[in-house]
Amino acid sequence: MDEDFDVHFYPCCENYCRDWHETNGGEYPPSDHSPMCENFELKEYDRFDLNGTFVIDSVGAFTEFLTDPEYEGGIVTTIKLTEDQFEKLPEFEGF
């Protein structure tokens, strides 16, 4: 393998037209891969919303929140992101 090859550069994705639906209107970071790319793979994550703030983690991570009175009113939804989109999310600051 060429030592100058950057594994984070995906030339196949540069040629595809991209739009905001990939990021849910800018709510999530863009993926390194275009949806048309063979390396584009969506995975399921859970999103916990409470009082206008949200946090995203692996599926099932918020099960205990649903019974905790401190998080009453919180909503868990399953979303799909690529792994690199998940990794680019900002650190959670708290509710």
PDB file of N, CA and C in Angstrom:
ATOM      1  N   MET A   1       0.836  -1.185   0.000  1.00  0.00           N
ATOM      2  CA  MET A   1       0.000   0.000   0.000  1.00  0.00           C
ATOM      3  C   MET A   1       0.877   1.242   0.000  1.00  0.00           C
ATOM      4  N   ASP A   2       0.480   2.223  -0.747  1.00  0.00           N
ATOM      5  CA  ASP A   2       1.220   3.466  -0.850  1.00  0.00           C
ATOM      6  C   ASP A   2       1.192   4.195   0.491  1.00  0.00           C
ATOM      7  N   GLU A   3       2.356   4.570   1.011  1.00  0.00           N
ATOM      8  CA  GLU A   3       2.430   5.240   2.309  1.00  0.00           C
ATOM      9  C   GLU A   3       1.787   6.621   2.285  1.00  0.00           C
ATOM     10  N   ASP A   4       1.682   7.233   1.110  1.00  0.00           N
ATOM     11  CA  ASP A   4       1.083   8.561   1.000  1.00  0.00           C
ATOM     12  C   ASP A   4      -0.437   8.508   0.910  1.00  0.00           C
ATOM     13  N   PHE A   5      -1.001   7.311   0.859  1.00  0.00           N
ATOM     14  CA  PHE A   5      -2.446   7.172   0.724  1.00  0.00           C
ATOM     15  C   PHE A   5      -3.121   7.538   2.037  1.00  0.00           C
ATOM     16  N   ASP A   6      -4.075   8.442   1.980  1.00  0.00           N
ATOM     17  CA  ASP A   6      -4.806   8.874   3.164  1.00  0.00           C
ATOM     18  C   ASP A   6      -6.067   8.032   3.285  1.00  0.00           C
ATOM     19  N   VAL A   7      -6.160   7.208   4.311  1.00  0.00           N
ATOM     20  CA  VAL A   7      -7.312   6.321   4.463  1.00  0.00           C
ATOM     21  C   VAL A   7      -8.596   7.091   4.753  1.00  0.00           C
ATOM     22  N   HIS A   8      -8.504   8.374   5.095  1.00  0.00           N
ATOM     23  CA  HIS A   8      -9.697   9.170   5.377  1.00  0.00           C
ATOM     24  C   HIS A   8     -10.185   9.937   4.148  1.00  0.00           C
ATOM     25  N   PHE A   9      -9.526   9.760   3.029  1.00  0.00           N
ATOM     26  CA  PHE A   9      -9.917  10.439   1.796  1.00  0.00           C
ATOM     27  C   PHE A   9     -10.624   9.439   0.904  1.00  0.00           C
ATOM     28  N   TYR A  10     -11.862   9.725   0.556  1.00  0.00           N
ATOM     29  CA  TYR A  10     -12.663   8.806  -0.238  1.00  0.00           C
ATOM     30  C   TYR A  10     -13.014   9.458  -1.566  1.00  0.00           C
ATOM     31  N   PRO A  11     -12.157   9.309  -2.578  1.00  0.00           N
ATOM     32  CA  PRO A  11     -12.397   9.996  -3.847  1.00  0.00           C
ATOM     33  C   PRO A  11     -13.712   9.599  -4.499  1.00  0.00           C
ATOM     34  N   CYS A  12     -14.204   8.387  -4.239  1.00  0.00           N
ATOM     35  CA  CYS A  12     -15.470   7.974  -4.843  1.00  0.00           C
ATOM     36  C   CYS A  12     -16.607   8.868  -4.373  1.00  0.00           C
ATOM     37  N   CYS A  13     -16.529   9.374  -3.177  1.00  0.00           N
ATOM     38  CA  CYS A  13     -17.614  10.178  -2.617  1.00  0.00           C
ATOM     39  C   CYS A  13     -17.580  11.627  -3.092  1.00  0.00           C
ATOM     40  N   GLU A  14     -16.437  12.098  -3.564  1.00  0.00           N
ATOM     41  CA  GLU A  14     -16.338  13.473  -4.040  1.00  0.00           C
ATOM     42  C   GLU A  14     -17.175  13.706  -5.288  1.00  0.00           C
ATOM     43  N   ASN A  15     -17.424  12.662  -6.047  1.00  0.00           N
ATOM     44  CA  ASN A  15     -18.126  12.801  -7.314  1.00  0.00           C
ATOM     45  C   ASN A  15     -19.638  12.727  -7.178  1.00  0.00           C
ATOM     46  N   TYR A  16     -20.136  12.452  -6.003  1.00  0.00           N
ATOM     47  CA  TYR A  16     -21.573  12.341  -5.799  1.00  0.00           C
ATOM     48  C   TYR A  16     -22.150  13.667  -5.313  1.00  0.00           C
ATOM     49  N   CYS A  17     -23.337  13.967  -5.797  1.00  0.00           N
ATOM     50  CA  CYS A  17     -24.062  15.148  -5.337  1.00  0.00           C
ATOM     51  C   CYS A  17     -24.569  14.863  -3.924  1.00  0.00           C
ATOM     52  N   ARG A  18     -24.370  15.791  -3.015  1.00  0.00           N
ATOM     53  CA  ARG A  18     -24.795  15.601  -1.627  1.00  0.00           C
ATOM     54  C   ARG A  18     -25.861  16.634  -1.294  1.00  0.00           C
ATOM     55  N   ASP A  19     -26.760  16.295  -0.383  1.00  0.00           N
ATOM     56  CA  ASP A  19     -27.763  17.266   0.045  1.00  0.00           C
ATOM     57  C   ASP A  19     -28.034  17.137   1.542  1.00  0.00           C
ATOM     58  N   TRP A  20     -28.866  18.046   2.054  1.00  0.00           N
ATOM     59  CA  TRP A  20     -29.091  18.143   3.489  1.00  0.00           C
ATOM     60  C   TRP A  20     -29.868  16.988   4.089  1.00  0.00           C
ATOM     61  N   HIS A  21     -30.535  16.161   3.272  1.00  0.00           N
ATOM     62  CA  HIS A  21     -31.295  15.059   3.882  1.00  0.00           C
ATOM     63  C   HIS A  21     -30.373  14.079   4.598  1.00  0.00           C
ATOM     64  N   GLU A  22     -29.105  14.024   4.178  1.00  0.00           N
ATOM     65  CA  GLU A  22     -28.130  13.132   4.825  1.00  0.00           C
ATOM     66  C   GLU A  22     -27.868  13.538   6.274  1.00  0.00           C
ATOM     67  N   THR A  23     -28.027  14.799   6.578  1.00  0.00           N
ATOM     68  CA  THR A  23     -27.710  15.314   7.911  1.00  0.00           C
ATOM     69  C   THR A  23     -28.956  15.736   8.675  1.00  0.00           C
ATOM     70  N   ASN A  24     -30.121  15.353   8.158  1.00  0.00           N
ATOM     71  CA  ASN A  24     -31.398  15.748   8.757  1.00  0.00           C
ATOM     72  C   ASN A  24     -31.479  17.270   8.867  1.00  0.00           C
ATOM     73  N   GLY A  25     -31.180  17.932   7.742  1.00  0.00           N
ATOM     74  CA  GLY A  25     -31.248  19.397   7.705  1.00  0.00           C
ATOM     75  C   GLY A  25     -30.147  20.079   8.490  1.00  0.00           C
ATOM     76  N   GLY A  26     -29.024  19.417   8.679  1.00  0.00           N
ATOM     77  CA  GLY A  26     -27.903  19.988   9.420  1.00  0.00           C
ATOM     78  C   GLY A  26     -27.894  19.630  10.893  1.00  0.00           C
ATOM     79  N   GLU A  27     -28.843  18.817  11.329  1.00  0.00           N
ATOM     80  CA  GLU A  27     -28.911  18.442  12.747  1.00  0.00           C
ATOM     81  C   GLU A  27     -27.768  17.503  13.150  1.00  0.00           C
ATOM     82  N   TYR A  28     -27.313  16.686  12.210  1.00  0.00           N
ATOM     83  CA  TYR A  28     -26.224  15.747  12.471  1.00  0.00           C
ATOM     84  C   TYR A  28     -25.060  16.062  11.536  1.00  0.00           C
ATOM     85  N   PRO A  29     -23.831  15.704  11.920  1.00  0.00           N
ATOM     86  CA  PRO A  29     -22.688  15.958  11.046  1.00  0.00           C
ATOM     87  C   PRO A  29     -22.788  15.137   9.759  1.00  0.00           C
ATOM     88  N   PRO A  30     -22.197  15.622   8.669  1.00  0.00           N
ATOM     89  CA  PRO A  30     -22.222  14.847   7.425  1.00  0.00           C
ATOM     90  C   PRO A  30     -21.331  13.611   7.538  1.00  0.00           C
ATOM     91  N   SER A  31     -21.677  12.589   6.795  1.00  0.00           N
ATOM     92  CA  SER A  31     -20.876  11.368   6.760  1.00  0.00           C
ATOM     93  C   SER A  31     -19.667  11.573   5.854  1.00  0.00           C
ATOM     94  N   ASP A  32     -18.633  10.788   6.087  1.00  0.00           N
ATOM     95  CA  ASP A  32     -17.474  10.798   5.193  1.00  0.00           C
ATOM     96  C   ASP A  32     -17.829  10.206   3.839  1.00  0.00           C
ATOM     97  N   HIS A  33     -18.884   9.416   3.791  1.00  0.00           N
ATOM     98  CA  HIS A  33     -19.275   8.718   2.573  1.00  0.00           C
ATOM     99  C   HIS A  33     -20.611   9.218   2.057  1.00  0.00           C
ATOM    100  N   SER A  34     -20.746   9.226   0.751  1.00  0.00           N
ATOM    101  CA  SER A  34     -22.017   9.540   0.113  1.00  0.00           C
ATOM    102  C   SER A  34     -22.948   8.343   0.264  1.00  0.00           C
ATOM    103  N   PRO A  35     -24.256   8.555   0.322  1.00  0.00           N
ATOM    104  CA  PRO A  35     -25.186   7.422   0.382  1.00  0.00           C
ATOM    105  C   PRO A  35     -25.061   6.477  -0.815  1.00  0.00           C
ATOM    106  N   MET A  36     -24.486   6.938  -1.901  1.00  0.00           N
ATOM    107  CA  MET A  36     -24.299   6.094  -3.080  1.00  0.00           C
ATOM    108  C   MET A  36     -23.000   5.283  -3.012  1.00  0.00           C
ATOM    109  N   CYS A  37     -22.160   5.550  -2.027  1.00  0.00           N
ATOM    110  CA  CYS A  37     -20.857   4.891  -1.906  1.00  0.00           C
ATOM    111  C   CYS A  37     -21.013   3.499  -1.301  1.00  0.00           C
ATOM    112  N   GLU A  38     -20.198   2.574  -1.756  1.00  0.00           N
ATOM    113  CA  GLU A  38     -20.249   1.202  -1.225  1.00  0.00           C
ATOM    114  C   GLU A  38     -19.852   1.143   0.249  1.00  0.00           C
ATOM    115  N   ASN A  39     -19.147   2.152   0.753  1.00  0.00           N
ATOM    116  CA  ASN A  39     -18.719   2.176   2.151  1.00  0.00           C
ATOM    117  C   ASN A  39     -19.715   2.869   3.078  1.00  0.00           C
ATOM    118  N   PHE A  40     -20.817   3.372   2.525  1.00  0.00           N
ATOM    119  CA  PHE A  40     -21.841   4.044   3.328  1.00  0.00           C
ATOM    120  C   PHE A  40     -22.690   2.984   4.015  1.00  0.00           C
ATOM    121  N   GLU A  41     -22.697   2.988   5.347  1.00  0.00           N
ATOM    122  CA  GLU A  41     -23.462   1.992   6.098  1.00  0.00           C
ATOM    123  C   GLU A  41     -24.138   2.654   7.295  1.00  0.00           C
ATOM    124  N   LEU A  42     -25.446   2.622   7.299  1.00  0.00           N
ATOM    125  CA  LEU A  42     -26.203   3.191   8.411  1.00  0.00           C
ATOM    126  C   LEU A  42     -26.339   2.173   9.533  1.00  0.00           C
ATOM    127  N   LYS A  43     -26.217   2.664  10.773  1.00  0.00           N
ATOM    128  CA  LYS A  43     -26.412   1.835  11.958  1.00  0.00           C
ATOM    129  C   LYS A  43     -27.468   2.503  12.828  1.00  0.00           C
ATOM    130  N   GLU A  44     -28.154   1.703  13.617  1.00  0.00           N
ATOM    131  CA  GLU A  44     -29.186   2.244  14.498  1.00  0.00           C
ATOM    132  C   GLU A  44     -28.581   2.727  15.813  1.00  0.00           C
ATOM    133  N   TYR A  45     -29.068   3.886  16.253  1.00  0.00           N
ATOM    134  CA  TYR A  45     -28.699   4.473  17.537  1.00  0.00           C
ATOM    135  C   TYR A  45     -29.983   4.960  18.191  1.00  0.00           C
ATOM    136  N   ASP A  46     -29.961   5.112  19.502  1.00  0.00           N
ATOM    137  CA  ASP A  46     -31.098   5.688  20.211  1.00  0.00           C
ATOM    138  C   ASP A  46     -30.809   7.152  20.511  1.00  0.00           C
ATOM    139  N   ARG A  47     -31.843   7.959  20.361  1.00  0.00           N
ATOM    140  CA  ARG A  47     -31.769   9.384  20.683  1.00  0.00           C
ATOM    141  C   ARG A  47     -32.736   9.634  21.829  1.00  0.00           C
ATOM    142  N   PHE A  48     -32.234  10.240  22.905  1.00  0.00           N
ATOM    143  CA  PHE A  48     -33.059  10.575  24.067  1.00  0.00           C
ATOM    144  C   PHE A  48     -33.238  12.088  24.102  1.00  0.00           C
ATOM    145  N   ASP A  49     -34.490  12.536  23.961  1.00  0.00           N
ATOM    146  CA  ASP A  49     -34.828  13.964  23.982  1.00  0.00           C
ATOM    147  C   ASP A  49     -35.484  14.322  25.306  1.00  0.00           C
ATOM    148  N   LEU A  50     -35.038  15.433  25.887  1.00  0.00           N
ATOM    149  CA  LEU A  50     -35.634  15.920  27.130  1.00  0.00           C
ATOM    150  C   LEU A  50     -35.450  17.432  27.202  1.00  0.00           C
ATOM    151  N   ASN A  51     -36.550  18.153  27.328  1.00  0.00           N
ATOM    152  CA  ASN A  51     -36.513  19.616  27.492  1.00  0.00           C
ATOM    153  C   ASN A  51     -35.709  20.334  26.408  1.00  0.00           C
ATOM    154  N   GLY A  52     -35.845  19.908  25.169  1.00  0.00           N
ATOM    155  CA  GLY A  52     -35.170  20.574  24.058  1.00  0.00           C
ATOM    156  C   GLY A  52     -33.713  20.187  23.869  1.00  0.00           C
ATOM    157  N   THR A  53     -33.223  19.269  24.669  1.00  0.00           N
ATOM    158  CA  THR A  53     -31.846  18.786  24.565  1.00  0.00           C
ATOM    159  C   THR A  53     -31.885  17.309  24.224  1.00  0.00           C
ATOM    160  N   PHE A  54     -30.871  16.840  23.511  1.00  0.00           N
ATOM    161  CA  PHE A  54     -30.844  15.416  23.194  1.00  0.00           C
ATOM    162  C   PHE A  54     -29.441  14.855  23.328  1.00  0.00           C
ATOM    163  N   VAL A  55     -29.394  13.541  23.493  1.00  0.00           N
ATOM    164  CA  VAL A  55     -28.141  12.797  23.518  1.00  0.00           C
ATOM    165  C   VAL A  55     -28.367  11.530  22.702  1.00  0.00           C
ATOM    166  N   ILE A  56     -27.326  11.079  22.014  1.00  0.00           N
ATOM    167  CA  ILE A  56     -27.413   9.887  21.172  1.00  0.00           C
ATOM    168  C   ILE A  56     -26.408   8.860  21.669  1.00  0.00           C
ATOM    169  N   ASP A  57     -26.862   7.595  21.757  1.00  0.00           N
ATOM    170  CA  ASP A  57     -25.990   6.509  22.206  1.00  0.00           C
ATOM    171  C   ASP A  57     -26.460   5.213  21.552  1.00  0.00           C
ATOM    172  N   SER A  58     -25.824   4.128  21.914  1.00  0.00           N
ATOM    173  CA  SER A  58     -26.169   2.827  21.330  1.00  0.00           C
ATOM    174  C   SER A  58     -27.601   2.436  21.684  1.00  0.00           C
ATOM    175  N   VAL A  59     -28.180   1.570  20.874  1.00  0.00           N
ATOM    176  CA  VAL A  59     -29.551   1.115  21.092  1.00  0.00           C
ATOM    177  C   VAL A  59     -29.657   0.457  22.466  1.00  0.00           C
ATOM    178  N   GLY A  60     -30.653   0.856  23.230  1.00  0.00           N
ATOM    179  CA  GLY A  60     -30.878   0.294  24.561  1.00  0.00           C
ATOM    180  C   GLY A  60     -30.186   1.037  25.685  1.00  0.00           C
ATOM    181  N   ALA A  61     -29.367   2.024  25.365  1.00  0.00           N
ATOM    182  CA  ALA A  61     -28.594   2.726  26.391  1.00  0.00           C
ATOM    183  C   ALA A  61     -29.454   3.559  27.338  1.00  0.00           C
ATOM    184  N   PHE A  62     -30.667   3.914  26.919  1.00  0.00           N
ATOM    185  CA  PHE A  62     -31.498   4.803  27.731  1.00  0.00           C
ATOM    186  C   PHE A  62     -32.663   4.096  28.409  1.00  0.00           C
ATOM    187  N   THR A  63     -32.652   2.789  28.438  1.00  0.00           N
ATOM    188  CA  THR A  63     -33.745   2.026  29.038  1.00  0.00           C
ATOM    189  C   THR A  63     -33.992   2.454  30.484  1.00  0.00           C
ATOM    190  N   GLU A  64     -32.944   2.623  31.261  1.00  0.00           N
ATOM    191  CA  GLU A  64     -33.091   3.011  32.670  1.00  0.00           C
ATOM    192  C   GLU A  64     -33.633   4.434  32.817  1.00  0.00           C
ATOM    193  N   PHE A  65     -33.395   5.294  31.837  1.00  0.00           N
ATOM    194  CA  PHE A  65     -33.894   6.671  31.902  1.00  0.00           C
ATOM    195  C   PHE A  65     -35.417   6.708  31.906  1.00  0.00           C
ATOM    196  N   LEU A  66     -36.041   5.746  31.233  1.00  0.00           N
ATOM    197  CA  LEU A  66     -37.494   5.764  31.086  1.00  0.00           C
ATOM    198  C   LEU A  66     -38.229   5.526  32.398  1.00  0.00           C
ATOM    199  N   THR A  67     -37.565   4.925  33.384  1.00  0.00           N
ATOM    200  CA  THR A  67     -38.195   4.668  34.681  1.00  0.00           C
ATOM    201  C   THR A  67     -37.686   5.607  35.774  1.00  0.00           C
ATOM    202  N   ASP A  68     -36.724   6.454  35.460  1.00  0.00           N
ATOM    203  CA  ASP A  68     -36.147   7.376  36.438  1.00  0.00           C
ATOM    204  C   ASP A  68     -36.966   8.674  36.465  1.00  0.00           C
ATOM    205  N   PRO A  69     -37.522   9.044  37.635  1.00  0.00           N
ATOM    206  CA  PRO A  69     -38.338  10.265  37.731  1.00  0.00           C
ATOM    207  C   PRO A  69     -37.594  11.531  37.288  1.00  0.00           C
ATOM    208  N   GLU A  70     -36.284  11.545  37.434  1.00  0.00           N
ATOM    209  CA  GLU A  70     -35.485  12.708  37.028  1.00  0.00           C
ATOM    210  C   GLU A  70     -35.610  12.980  35.525  1.00  0.00           C
ATOM    211  N   TYR A  71     -35.834  11.932  34.743  1.00  0.00           N
ATOM    212  CA  TYR A  71     -35.905  12.067  33.285  1.00  0.00           C
ATOM    213  C   TYR A  71     -37.328  11.908  32.760  1.00  0.00           C
ATOM    214  N   GLU A  72     -38.324  12.134  33.630  1.00  0.00           N
ATOM    215  CA  GLU A  72     -39.723  12.007  33.234  1.00  0.00           C
ATOM    216  C   GLU A  72     -40.029  12.959  32.070  1.00  0.00           C
ATOM    217  N   GLY A  73     -40.730  12.441  31.100  1.00  0.00           N
ATOM    218  CA  GLY A  73     -41.072  13.233  29.919  1.00  0.00           C
ATOM    219  C   GLY A  73     -40.089  13.062  28.779  1.00  0.00           C
ATOM    220  N   GLY A  74     -39.015  12.345  29.031  1.00  0.00           N
ATOM    221  CA  GLY A  74     -38.031  12.099  27.981  1.00  0.00           C
ATOM    222  C   GLY A  74     -38.562  11.121  26.942  1.00  0.00           C
ATOM    223  N   ILE A  75     -38.122  11.289  25.721  1.00  0.00           N
ATOM    224  CA  ILE A  75     -38.578  10.441  24.620  1.00  0.00           C
ATOM    225  C   ILE A  75     -37.374   9.777  23.964  1.00  0.00           C
ATOM    226  N   VAL A  76     -37.458   8.462  23.775  1.00  0.00           N
ATOM    227  CA  VAL A  76     -36.408   7.715  23.083  1.00  0.00           C
ATOM    228  C   VAL A  76     -36.906   7.374  21.684  1.00  0.00           C
ATOM    229  N   THR A  77     -36.105   7.719  20.689  1.00  0.00           N
ATOM    230  CA  THR A  77     -36.405   7.341  19.308  1.00  0.00           C
ATOM    231  C   THR A  77     -35.171   6.687  18.710  1.00  0.00           C
ATOM    232  N   THR A  78     -35.389   5.773  17.800  1.00  0.00           N
ATOM    233  CA  THR A  78     -34.280   5.124  17.109  1.00  0.00           C
ATOM    234  C   THR A  78     -34.005   5.896  15.826  1.00  0.00           C
ATOM    235  N   ILE A  79     -32.738   6.237  15.621  1.00  0.00           N
ATOM    236  CA  ILE A  79     -32.327   6.954  14.419  1.00  0.00           C
ATOM    237  C   ILE A  79     -31.239   6.149  13.727  1.00  0.00           C
ATOM    238  N   LYS A  80     -30.931   6.515  12.497  1.00  0.00           N
ATOM    239  CA  LYS A  80     -29.867   5.842  11.755  1.00  0.00           C
ATOM    240  C   LYS A  80     -28.806   6.859  11.352  1.00  0.00           C
ATOM    241  N   LEU A  81     -27.569   6.552  11.708  1.00  0.00           N
ATOM    242  CA  LEU A  81     -26.408   7.361  11.359  1.00  0.00           C
ATOM    243  C   LEU A  81     -25.298   6.426  10.917  1.00  0.00           C
ATOM    244  N   THR A  82     -24.323   6.962  10.208  1.00  0.00           N
ATOM    245  CA  THR A  82     -23.124   6.176   9.942  1.00  0.00           C
ATOM    246  C   THR A  82     -22.253   6.245  11.192  1.00  0.00           C
ATOM    247  N   GLU A  83     -21.328   5.331  11.312  1.00  0.00           N
ATOM    248  CA  GLU A  83     -20.457   5.319  12.490  1.00  0.00           C
ATOM    249  C   GLU A  83     -19.647   6.611  12.588  1.00  0.00           C
ATOM    250  N   ASP A  84     -19.184   7.129  11.430  1.00  0.00           N
ATOM    251  CA  ASP A  84     -18.385   8.357  11.493  1.00  0.00           C
ATOM    252  C   ASP A  84     -19.249   9.566  11.868  1.00  0.00           C
ATOM    253  N   GLN A  85     -20.521   9.577  11.493  1.00  0.00           N
ATOM    254  CA  GLN A  85     -21.412  10.650  11.941  1.00  0.00           C
ATOM    255  C   GLN A  85     -21.560  10.605  13.459  1.00  0.00           C
ATOM    256  N   PHE A  86     -21.754   9.406  14.005  1.00  0.00           N
ATOM    257  CA  PHE A  86     -21.886   9.243  15.452  1.00  0.00           C
ATOM    258  C   PHE A  86     -20.627   9.735  16.168  1.00  0.00           C
ATOM    259  N   GLU A  87     -19.462   9.388  15.633  1.00  0.00           N
ATOM    260  CA  GLU A  87     -18.195   9.784  16.253  1.00  0.00           C
ATOM    261  C   GLU A  87     -17.966  11.292  16.193  1.00  0.00           C
ATOM    262  N   LYS A  88     -18.559  11.967  15.215  1.00  0.00           N
ATOM    263  CA  LYS A  88     -18.393  13.416  15.065  1.00  0.00           C
ATOM    264  C   LYS A  88     -19.354  14.230  15.935  1.00  0.00           C
ATOM    265  N   LEU A  89     -20.313  13.574  16.576  1.00  0.00           N
ATOM    266  CA  LEU A  89     -21.262  14.309  17.416  1.00  0.00           C
ATOM    267  C   LEU A  89     -20.522  14.998  18.557  1.00  0.00           C
ATOM    268  N   PRO A  90     -20.971  16.184  18.952  1.00  0.00           N
ATOM    269  CA  PRO A  90     -20.307  16.867  20.072  1.00  0.00           C
ATOM    270  C   PRO A  90     -20.516  16.105  21.378  1.00  0.00           C
ATOM    271  N   GLU A  91     -19.612  16.315  22.311  1.00  0.00           N
ATOM    272  CA  GLU A  91     -19.735  15.691  23.624  1.00  0.00           C
ATOM    273  C   GLU A  91     -21.009  16.196  24.298  1.00  0.00           C
ATOM    274  N   PHE A  92     -21.681  15.314  25.002  1.00  0.00           N
ATOM    275  CA  PHE A  92     -22.922  15.666  25.688  1.00  0.00           C
ATOM    276  C   PHE A  92     -22.611  16.510  26.911  1.00  0.00           C
ATOM    277  N   GLU A  93     -23.282  17.638  27.031  1.00  0.00           N
ATOM    278  CA  GLU A  93     -23.042  18.577  28.132  1.00  0.00           C
ATOM    279  C   GLU A  93     -24.020  18.406  29.287  1.00  0.00           C
ATOM    280  N   GLY A  94     -25.053  17.613  29.106  1.00  0.00           N
ATOM    281  CA  GLY A  94     -26.052  17.398  30.152  1.00  0.00           C
ATOM    282  C   GLY A  94     -27.363  18.090  29.833  1.00  0.00           C
ATOM    283  N   PHE A  95     -28.414  17.667  30.523  1.00  0.00           N
ATOM    284  CA  PHE A  95     -29.745  18.245  30.299  1.00  0.00           C
ATOM    285  C   PHE A  95     -29.900  19.529  31.074  1.00  0.00           C
TER     286      PHE A  95
END
